[in-house]
XYZ file of N, CA and C in Angstrom:
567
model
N -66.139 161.672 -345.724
C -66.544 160.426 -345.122
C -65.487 159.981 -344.105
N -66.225 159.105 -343.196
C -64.616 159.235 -342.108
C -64.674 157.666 -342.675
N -63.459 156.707 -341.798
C -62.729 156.331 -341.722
C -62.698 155.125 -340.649
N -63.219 153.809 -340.497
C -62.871 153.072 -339.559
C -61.928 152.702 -338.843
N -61.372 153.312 -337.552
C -59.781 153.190 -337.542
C -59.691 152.131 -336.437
N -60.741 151.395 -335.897
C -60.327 150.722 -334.761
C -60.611 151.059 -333.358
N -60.300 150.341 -332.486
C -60.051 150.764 -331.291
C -58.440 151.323 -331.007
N -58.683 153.088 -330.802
C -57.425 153.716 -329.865
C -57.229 154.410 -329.125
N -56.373 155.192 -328.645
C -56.506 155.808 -327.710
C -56.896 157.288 -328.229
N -57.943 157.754 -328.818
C -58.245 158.617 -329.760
C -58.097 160.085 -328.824
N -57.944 160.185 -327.750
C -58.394 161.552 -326.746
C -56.646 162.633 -326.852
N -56.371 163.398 -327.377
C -54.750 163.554 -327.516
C -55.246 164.936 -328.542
N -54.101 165.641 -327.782
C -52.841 165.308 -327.439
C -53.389 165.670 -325.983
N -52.440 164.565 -324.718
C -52.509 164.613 -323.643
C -51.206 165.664 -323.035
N -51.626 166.480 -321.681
C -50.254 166.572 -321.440
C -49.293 165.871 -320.873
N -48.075 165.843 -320.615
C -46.742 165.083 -319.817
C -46.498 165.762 -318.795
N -47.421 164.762 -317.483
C -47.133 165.474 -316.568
C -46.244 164.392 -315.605
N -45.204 165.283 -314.732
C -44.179 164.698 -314.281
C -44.578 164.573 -312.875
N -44.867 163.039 -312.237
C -45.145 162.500 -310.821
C -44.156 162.471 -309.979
N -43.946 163.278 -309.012
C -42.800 163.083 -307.980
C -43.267 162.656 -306.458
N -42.551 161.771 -306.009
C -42.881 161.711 -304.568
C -41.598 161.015 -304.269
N -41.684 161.229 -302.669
C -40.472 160.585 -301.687
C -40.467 159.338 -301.197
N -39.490 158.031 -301.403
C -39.815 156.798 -300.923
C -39.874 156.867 -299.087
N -39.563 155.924 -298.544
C -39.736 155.365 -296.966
C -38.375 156.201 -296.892
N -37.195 156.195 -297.577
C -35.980 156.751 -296.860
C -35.962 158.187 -297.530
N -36.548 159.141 -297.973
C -36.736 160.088 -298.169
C -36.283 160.251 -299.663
N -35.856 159.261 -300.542
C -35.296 159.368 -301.617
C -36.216 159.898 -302.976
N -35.719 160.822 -303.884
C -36.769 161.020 -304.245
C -36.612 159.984 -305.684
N -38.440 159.793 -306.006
C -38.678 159.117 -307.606
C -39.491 159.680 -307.902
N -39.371 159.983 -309.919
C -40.682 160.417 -310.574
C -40.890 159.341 -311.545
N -42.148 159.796 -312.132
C -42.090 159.325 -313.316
C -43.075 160.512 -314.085
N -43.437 159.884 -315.722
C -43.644 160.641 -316.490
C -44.882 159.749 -316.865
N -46.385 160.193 -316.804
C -47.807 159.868 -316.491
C -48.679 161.068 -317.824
N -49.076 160.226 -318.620
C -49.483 160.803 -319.405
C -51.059 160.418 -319.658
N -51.336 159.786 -318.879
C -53.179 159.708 -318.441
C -53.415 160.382 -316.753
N -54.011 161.572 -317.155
C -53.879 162.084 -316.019
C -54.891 163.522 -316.522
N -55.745 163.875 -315.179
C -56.539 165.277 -315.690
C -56.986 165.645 -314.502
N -57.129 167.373 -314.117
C -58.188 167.546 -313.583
C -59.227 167.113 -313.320
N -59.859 167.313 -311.879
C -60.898 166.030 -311.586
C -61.956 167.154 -310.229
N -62.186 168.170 -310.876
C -62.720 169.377 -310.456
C -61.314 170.828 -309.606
N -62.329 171.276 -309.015
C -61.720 172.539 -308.787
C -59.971 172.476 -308.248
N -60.037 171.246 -307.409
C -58.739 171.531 -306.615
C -58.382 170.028 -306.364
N -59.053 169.018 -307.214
C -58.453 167.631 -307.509
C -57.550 167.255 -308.448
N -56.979 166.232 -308.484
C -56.150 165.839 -310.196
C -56.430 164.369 -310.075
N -56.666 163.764 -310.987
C -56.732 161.906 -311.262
C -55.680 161.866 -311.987
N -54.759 160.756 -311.544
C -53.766 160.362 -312.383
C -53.707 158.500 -312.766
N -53.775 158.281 -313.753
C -53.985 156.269 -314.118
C -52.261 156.566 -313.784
N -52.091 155.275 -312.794
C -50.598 154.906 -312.416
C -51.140 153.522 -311.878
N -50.181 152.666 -312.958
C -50.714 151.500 -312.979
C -50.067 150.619 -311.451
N -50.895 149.354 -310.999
C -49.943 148.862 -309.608
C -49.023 148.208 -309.974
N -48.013 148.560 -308.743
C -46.746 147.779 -308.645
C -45.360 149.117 -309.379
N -45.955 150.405 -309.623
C -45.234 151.335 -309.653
C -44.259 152.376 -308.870
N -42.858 152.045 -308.402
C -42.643 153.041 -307.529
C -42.721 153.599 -307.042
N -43.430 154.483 -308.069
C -43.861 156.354 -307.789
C -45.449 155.868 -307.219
N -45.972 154.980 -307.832
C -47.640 154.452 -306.330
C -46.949 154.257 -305.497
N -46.356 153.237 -305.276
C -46.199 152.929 -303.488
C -45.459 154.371 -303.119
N -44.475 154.874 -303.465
C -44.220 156.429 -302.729
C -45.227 157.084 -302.429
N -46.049 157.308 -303.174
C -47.305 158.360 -302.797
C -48.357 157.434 -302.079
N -48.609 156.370 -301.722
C -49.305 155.458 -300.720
C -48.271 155.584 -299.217
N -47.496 155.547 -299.800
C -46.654 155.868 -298.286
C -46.192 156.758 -298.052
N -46.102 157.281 -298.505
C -45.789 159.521 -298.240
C -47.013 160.099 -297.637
N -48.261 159.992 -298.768
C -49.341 160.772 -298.611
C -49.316 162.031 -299.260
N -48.768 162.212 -300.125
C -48.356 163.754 -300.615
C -47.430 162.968 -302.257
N -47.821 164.010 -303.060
C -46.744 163.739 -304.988
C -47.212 165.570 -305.106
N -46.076 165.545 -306.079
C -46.124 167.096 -306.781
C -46.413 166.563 -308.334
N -47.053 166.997 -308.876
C -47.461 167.037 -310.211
C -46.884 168.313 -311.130
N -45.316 167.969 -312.439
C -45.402 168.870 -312.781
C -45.591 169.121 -314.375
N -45.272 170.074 -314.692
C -45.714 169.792 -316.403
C -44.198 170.174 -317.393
N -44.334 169.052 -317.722
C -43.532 169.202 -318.736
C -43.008 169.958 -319.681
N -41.121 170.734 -320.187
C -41.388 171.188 -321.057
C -40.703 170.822 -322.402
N -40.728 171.451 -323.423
C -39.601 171.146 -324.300
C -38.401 171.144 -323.721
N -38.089 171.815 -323.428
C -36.382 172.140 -322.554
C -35.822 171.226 -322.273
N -37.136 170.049 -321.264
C -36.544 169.228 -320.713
C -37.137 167.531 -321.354
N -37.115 167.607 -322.486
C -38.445 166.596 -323.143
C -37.294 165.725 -322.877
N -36.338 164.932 -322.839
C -35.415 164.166 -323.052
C -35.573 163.984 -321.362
N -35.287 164.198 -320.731
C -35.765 163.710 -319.093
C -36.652 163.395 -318.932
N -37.980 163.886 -319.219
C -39.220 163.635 -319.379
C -39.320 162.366 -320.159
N -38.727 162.155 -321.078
C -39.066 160.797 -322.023
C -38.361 159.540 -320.887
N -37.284 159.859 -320.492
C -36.407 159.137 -319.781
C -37.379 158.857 -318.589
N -38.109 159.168 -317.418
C -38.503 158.873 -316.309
C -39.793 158.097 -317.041
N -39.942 158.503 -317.973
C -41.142 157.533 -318.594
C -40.845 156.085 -318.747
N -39.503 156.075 -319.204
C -39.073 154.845 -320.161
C -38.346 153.866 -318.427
N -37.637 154.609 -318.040
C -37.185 153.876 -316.954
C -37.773 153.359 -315.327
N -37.494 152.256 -314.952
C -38.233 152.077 -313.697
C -37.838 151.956 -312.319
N -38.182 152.993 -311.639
C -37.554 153.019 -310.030
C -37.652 151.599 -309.492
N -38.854 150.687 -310.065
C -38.565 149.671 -309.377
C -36.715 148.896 -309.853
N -36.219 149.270 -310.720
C -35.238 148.177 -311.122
C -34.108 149.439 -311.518
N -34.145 150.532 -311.354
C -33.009 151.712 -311.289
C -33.102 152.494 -310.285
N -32.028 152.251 -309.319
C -31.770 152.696 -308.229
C -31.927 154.319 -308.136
N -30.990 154.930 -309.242
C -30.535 155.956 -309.427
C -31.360 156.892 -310.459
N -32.530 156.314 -310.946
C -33.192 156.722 -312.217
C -33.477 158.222 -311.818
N -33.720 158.844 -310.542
C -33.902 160.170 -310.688
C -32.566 161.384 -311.032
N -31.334 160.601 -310.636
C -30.188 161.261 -310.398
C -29.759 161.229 -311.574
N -29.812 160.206 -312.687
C -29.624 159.648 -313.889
C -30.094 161.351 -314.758
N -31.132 162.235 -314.705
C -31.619 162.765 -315.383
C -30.985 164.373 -315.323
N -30.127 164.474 -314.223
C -29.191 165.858 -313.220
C -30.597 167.187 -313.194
N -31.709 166.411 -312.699
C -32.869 167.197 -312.561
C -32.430 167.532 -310.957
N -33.011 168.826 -310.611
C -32.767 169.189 -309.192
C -34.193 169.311 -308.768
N -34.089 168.236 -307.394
C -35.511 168.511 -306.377
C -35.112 169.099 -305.381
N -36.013 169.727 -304.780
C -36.193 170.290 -303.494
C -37.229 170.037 -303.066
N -37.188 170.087 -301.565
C -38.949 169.777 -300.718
C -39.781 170.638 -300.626
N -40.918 170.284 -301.674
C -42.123 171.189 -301.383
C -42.131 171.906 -300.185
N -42.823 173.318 -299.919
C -42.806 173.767 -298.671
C -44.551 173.520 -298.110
N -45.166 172.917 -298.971
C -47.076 172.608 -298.626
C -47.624 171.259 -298.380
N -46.609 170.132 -298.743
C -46.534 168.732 -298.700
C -45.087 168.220 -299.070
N -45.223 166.986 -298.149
C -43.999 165.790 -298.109
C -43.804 165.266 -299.577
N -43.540 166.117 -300.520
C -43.353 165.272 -301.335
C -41.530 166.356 -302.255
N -41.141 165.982 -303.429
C -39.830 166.829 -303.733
C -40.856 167.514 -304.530
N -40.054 168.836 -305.440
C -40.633 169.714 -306.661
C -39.253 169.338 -307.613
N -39.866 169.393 -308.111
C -38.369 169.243 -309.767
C -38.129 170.992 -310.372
N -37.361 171.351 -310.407
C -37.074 172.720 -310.071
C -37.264 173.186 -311.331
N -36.619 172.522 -312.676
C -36.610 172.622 -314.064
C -38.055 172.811 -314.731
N -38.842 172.016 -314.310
C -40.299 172.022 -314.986
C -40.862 173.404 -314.086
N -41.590 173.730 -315.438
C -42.171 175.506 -315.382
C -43.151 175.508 -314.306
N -43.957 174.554 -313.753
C -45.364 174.805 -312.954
C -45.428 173.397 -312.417
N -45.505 173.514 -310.657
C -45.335 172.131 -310.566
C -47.233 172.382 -309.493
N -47.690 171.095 -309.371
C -48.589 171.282 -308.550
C -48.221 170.174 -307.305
N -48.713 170.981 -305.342
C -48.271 170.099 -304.780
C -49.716 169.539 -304.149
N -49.510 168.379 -304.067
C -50.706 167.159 -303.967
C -50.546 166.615 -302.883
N -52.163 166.624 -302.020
C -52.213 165.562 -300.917
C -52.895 164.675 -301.688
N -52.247 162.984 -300.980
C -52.727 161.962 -301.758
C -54.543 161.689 -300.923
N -55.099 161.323 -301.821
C -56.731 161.599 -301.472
C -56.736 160.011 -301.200
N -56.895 159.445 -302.420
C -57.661 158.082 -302.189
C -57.090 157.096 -303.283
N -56.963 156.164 -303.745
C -56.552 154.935 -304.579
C -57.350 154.321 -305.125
N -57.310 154.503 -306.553
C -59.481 153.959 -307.016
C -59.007 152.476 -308.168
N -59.544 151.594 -307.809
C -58.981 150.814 -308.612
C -60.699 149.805 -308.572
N -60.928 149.913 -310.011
C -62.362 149.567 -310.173
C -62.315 148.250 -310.765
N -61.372 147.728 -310.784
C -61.438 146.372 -311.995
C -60.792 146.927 -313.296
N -61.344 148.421 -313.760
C -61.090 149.121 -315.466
C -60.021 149.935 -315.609
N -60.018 150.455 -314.118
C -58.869 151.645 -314.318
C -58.728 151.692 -312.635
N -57.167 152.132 -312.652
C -56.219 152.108 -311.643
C -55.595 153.703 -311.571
N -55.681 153.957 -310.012
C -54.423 155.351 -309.928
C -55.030 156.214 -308.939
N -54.657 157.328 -308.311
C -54.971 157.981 -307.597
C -55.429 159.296 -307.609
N -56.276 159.782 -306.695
C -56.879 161.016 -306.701
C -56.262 161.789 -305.227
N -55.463 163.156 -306.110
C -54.889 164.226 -304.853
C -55.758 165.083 -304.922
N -55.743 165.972 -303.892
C -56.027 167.513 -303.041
C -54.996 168.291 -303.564
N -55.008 169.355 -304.593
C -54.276 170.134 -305.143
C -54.002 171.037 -303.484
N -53.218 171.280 -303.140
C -53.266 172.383 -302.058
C -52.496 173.884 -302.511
N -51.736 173.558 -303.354
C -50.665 174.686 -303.735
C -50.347 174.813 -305.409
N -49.985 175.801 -305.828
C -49.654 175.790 -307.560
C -48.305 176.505 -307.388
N -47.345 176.340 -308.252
C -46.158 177.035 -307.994
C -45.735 177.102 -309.749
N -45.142 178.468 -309.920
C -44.683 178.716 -311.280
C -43.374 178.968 -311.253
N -42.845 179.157 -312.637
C -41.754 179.974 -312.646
C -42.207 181.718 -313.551
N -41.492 182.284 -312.528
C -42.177 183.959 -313.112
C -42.088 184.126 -314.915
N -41.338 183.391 -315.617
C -41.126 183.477 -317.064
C -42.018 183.033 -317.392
N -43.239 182.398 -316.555
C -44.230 181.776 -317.345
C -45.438 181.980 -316.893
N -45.575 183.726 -316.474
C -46.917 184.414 -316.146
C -47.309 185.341 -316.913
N -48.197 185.795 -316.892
C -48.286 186.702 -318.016
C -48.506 188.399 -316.818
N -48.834 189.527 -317.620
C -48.714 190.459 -316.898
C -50.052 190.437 -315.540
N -50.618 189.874 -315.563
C -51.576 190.049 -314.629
C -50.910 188.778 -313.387
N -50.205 188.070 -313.883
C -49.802 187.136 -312.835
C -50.070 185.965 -313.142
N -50.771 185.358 -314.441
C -51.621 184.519 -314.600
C -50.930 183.518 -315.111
N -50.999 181.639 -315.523
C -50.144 181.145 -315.958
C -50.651 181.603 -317.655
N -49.517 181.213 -318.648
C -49.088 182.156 -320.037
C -48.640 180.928 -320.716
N -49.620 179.934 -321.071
C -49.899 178.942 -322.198
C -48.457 178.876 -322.987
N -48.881 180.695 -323.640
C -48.235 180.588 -324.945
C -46.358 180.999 -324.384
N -46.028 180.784 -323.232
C -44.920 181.150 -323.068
C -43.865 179.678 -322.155
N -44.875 179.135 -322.214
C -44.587 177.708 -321.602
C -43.858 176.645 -322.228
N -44.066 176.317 -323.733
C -43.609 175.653 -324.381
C -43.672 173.941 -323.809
N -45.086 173.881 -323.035
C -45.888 172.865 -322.324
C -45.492 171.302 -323.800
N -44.942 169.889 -323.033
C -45.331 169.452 -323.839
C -46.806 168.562 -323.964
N -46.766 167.978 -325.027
C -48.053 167.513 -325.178
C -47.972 166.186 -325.913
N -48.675 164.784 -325.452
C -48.289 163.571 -325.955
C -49.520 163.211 -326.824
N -48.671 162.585 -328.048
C -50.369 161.729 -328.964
C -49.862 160.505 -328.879
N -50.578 159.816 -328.665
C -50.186 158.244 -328.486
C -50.432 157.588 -330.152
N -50.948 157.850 -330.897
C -51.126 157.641 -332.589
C -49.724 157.378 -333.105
N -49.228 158.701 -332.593
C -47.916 158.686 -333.376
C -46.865 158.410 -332.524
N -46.943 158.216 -331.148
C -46.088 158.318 -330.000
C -44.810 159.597 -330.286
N -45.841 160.459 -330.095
C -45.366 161.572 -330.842
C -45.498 162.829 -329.415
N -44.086 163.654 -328.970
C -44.046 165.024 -328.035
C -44.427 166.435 -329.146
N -45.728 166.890 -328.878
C -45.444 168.277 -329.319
C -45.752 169.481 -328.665
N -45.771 170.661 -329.048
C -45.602 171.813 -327.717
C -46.994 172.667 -327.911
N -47.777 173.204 -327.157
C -48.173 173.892 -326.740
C -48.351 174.988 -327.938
N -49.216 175.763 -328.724
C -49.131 176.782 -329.652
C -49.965 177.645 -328.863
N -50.603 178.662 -330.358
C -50.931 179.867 -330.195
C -52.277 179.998 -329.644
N -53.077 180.647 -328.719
C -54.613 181.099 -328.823
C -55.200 181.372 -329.611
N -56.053 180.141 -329.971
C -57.198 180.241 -331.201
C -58.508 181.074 -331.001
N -59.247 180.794 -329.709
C -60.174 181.578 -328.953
C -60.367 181.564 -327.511
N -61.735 181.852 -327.335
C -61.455 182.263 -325.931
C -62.909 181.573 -325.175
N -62.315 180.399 -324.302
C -63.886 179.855 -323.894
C -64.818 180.691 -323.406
N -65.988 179.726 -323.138
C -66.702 180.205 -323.227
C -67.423 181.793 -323.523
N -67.001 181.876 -324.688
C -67.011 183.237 -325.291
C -67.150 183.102 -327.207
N -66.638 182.209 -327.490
C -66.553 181.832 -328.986
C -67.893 181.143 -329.506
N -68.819 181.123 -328.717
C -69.736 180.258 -329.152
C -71.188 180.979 -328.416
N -71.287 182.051 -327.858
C -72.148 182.634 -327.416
C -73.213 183.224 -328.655
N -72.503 183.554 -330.052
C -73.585 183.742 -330.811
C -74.374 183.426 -330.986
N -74.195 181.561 -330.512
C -75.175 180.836 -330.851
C -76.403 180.577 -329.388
N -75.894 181.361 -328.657
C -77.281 181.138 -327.670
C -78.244 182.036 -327.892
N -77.910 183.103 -328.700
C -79.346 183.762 -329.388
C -81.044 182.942 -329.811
C-alpha cells in the first residue's frame, strides 16, 4: 500500500549540472543548477531563477557551457551551489577550478568536470510557473577517460553526480541495469 507523502519534489535523482558563463568584463561565474534537462535533440532547459548572476551572464553573453558534475569534484560543485556571484566577488576562484574559453561559444569550460556542453543562449521563458533558459547545444566535449571503446560517452566510468532533493542527498552514477528500448520489446508481441 503506498503512502501519502505530500507535496515534493518527487522526480530524482536529478543530475548536477554545472552553469558557466562570462560577465560584461569577461570574468568568469558558475553555478550549480540542479533543475535542468534535455529539451530535444540539440536543446537543454535549465530553471535559473531571476536576479541570478549566472542569468544575467548568459542574457548578456549569449552563450553558457553546461557541465556535469563529478564525485571528484562534489565539494566545488556543492560550493557554487551554496554561494552567490551576486554577493562573492571571487566565488569562482574560491573553488581553484580552471576555465578556459570554449572554442564554439563565448562562454568559459571548467576543465575538471568530465563532459562539458557548449550552449548558445536561445530564449528566456518565464511563464508566471517557471523561470530559466533554453540553449542550442552546438558542441559536446569529453574527457578521453570517459569514453568507452567505440568513442562513446561511458556512464559507468564517469562517476556522474546525481541530486535527490528528499534527502538533500549527492550520489553517483552506478551500473547498467538494461538497455532501452530493448528491455521491454517482449511485450509488443
Amino acid at each position: 500500500m503506498k503512502k501519502d507523502l505530500g507535496i515534493q519534489q518527487a522526480v530524482f535523482p536529478m543530475p548536477v549540472l554545472m552553469v558557466a558563463a562570462y560577465d560584461e568584463n569577461g570574468k568568469v561565474n558558475a553555478m550549480n543548477v540542479a533543475w535542468g534537462q534535455i529539451a530535444g535533440s540539440d536543446k537543454i532547459y535549465l530553471c535559473i531563477g531571476k536576479g541570478k548572476k549566472t542569468l544575467s551572464n548568459i542574457l548578456a553573453s549569449g552563450a553558457f557551457t553546461v557541465s556535469l558534475a563529478d564525485k571528484a569534484h562534489m565539494k566545488e560543485a556543492d560550493f557554487l551551489g551554496i554561494a552567490s556571484g551576486n554577493k562573492m566577488d571571487d566565488k569562482f576562484e574560491r573553488t581553484g577550478l580552471t576555465a578556459v574559453k570554449s572554442g564554439k561559444v563565448n562562454a568559459p569550460v571548467i576543465e575538471e568536470f568530465p563532459v562539458v556542453m557548449e550552449c548558445e543562449f536561445l530564449e528566456e521563458l518565464d511563464t508566471g510557473n517557471i523561470h530559466g533558459v533554453v540553449g542550442r547545444i552546438v558542441n559536446v566535449m569529453a574527457d578521453e577517460e570517459a569514453l568507452d571503446a567505440e568513442g562513446k560517452l561511458d556512464v559507468t566510468k564517469l562517476s556522474l553526480l546525481m541530486f535527490d532533493n528528499s534527502k538533500h542527498g549527492y550520489f553517483v552514477a552506478g551500473d547498467q541495469v538494461g538497455t532501452a528500448w530493448s528491455e521491454g520489446m517482449g511485450l509488443m508481441k
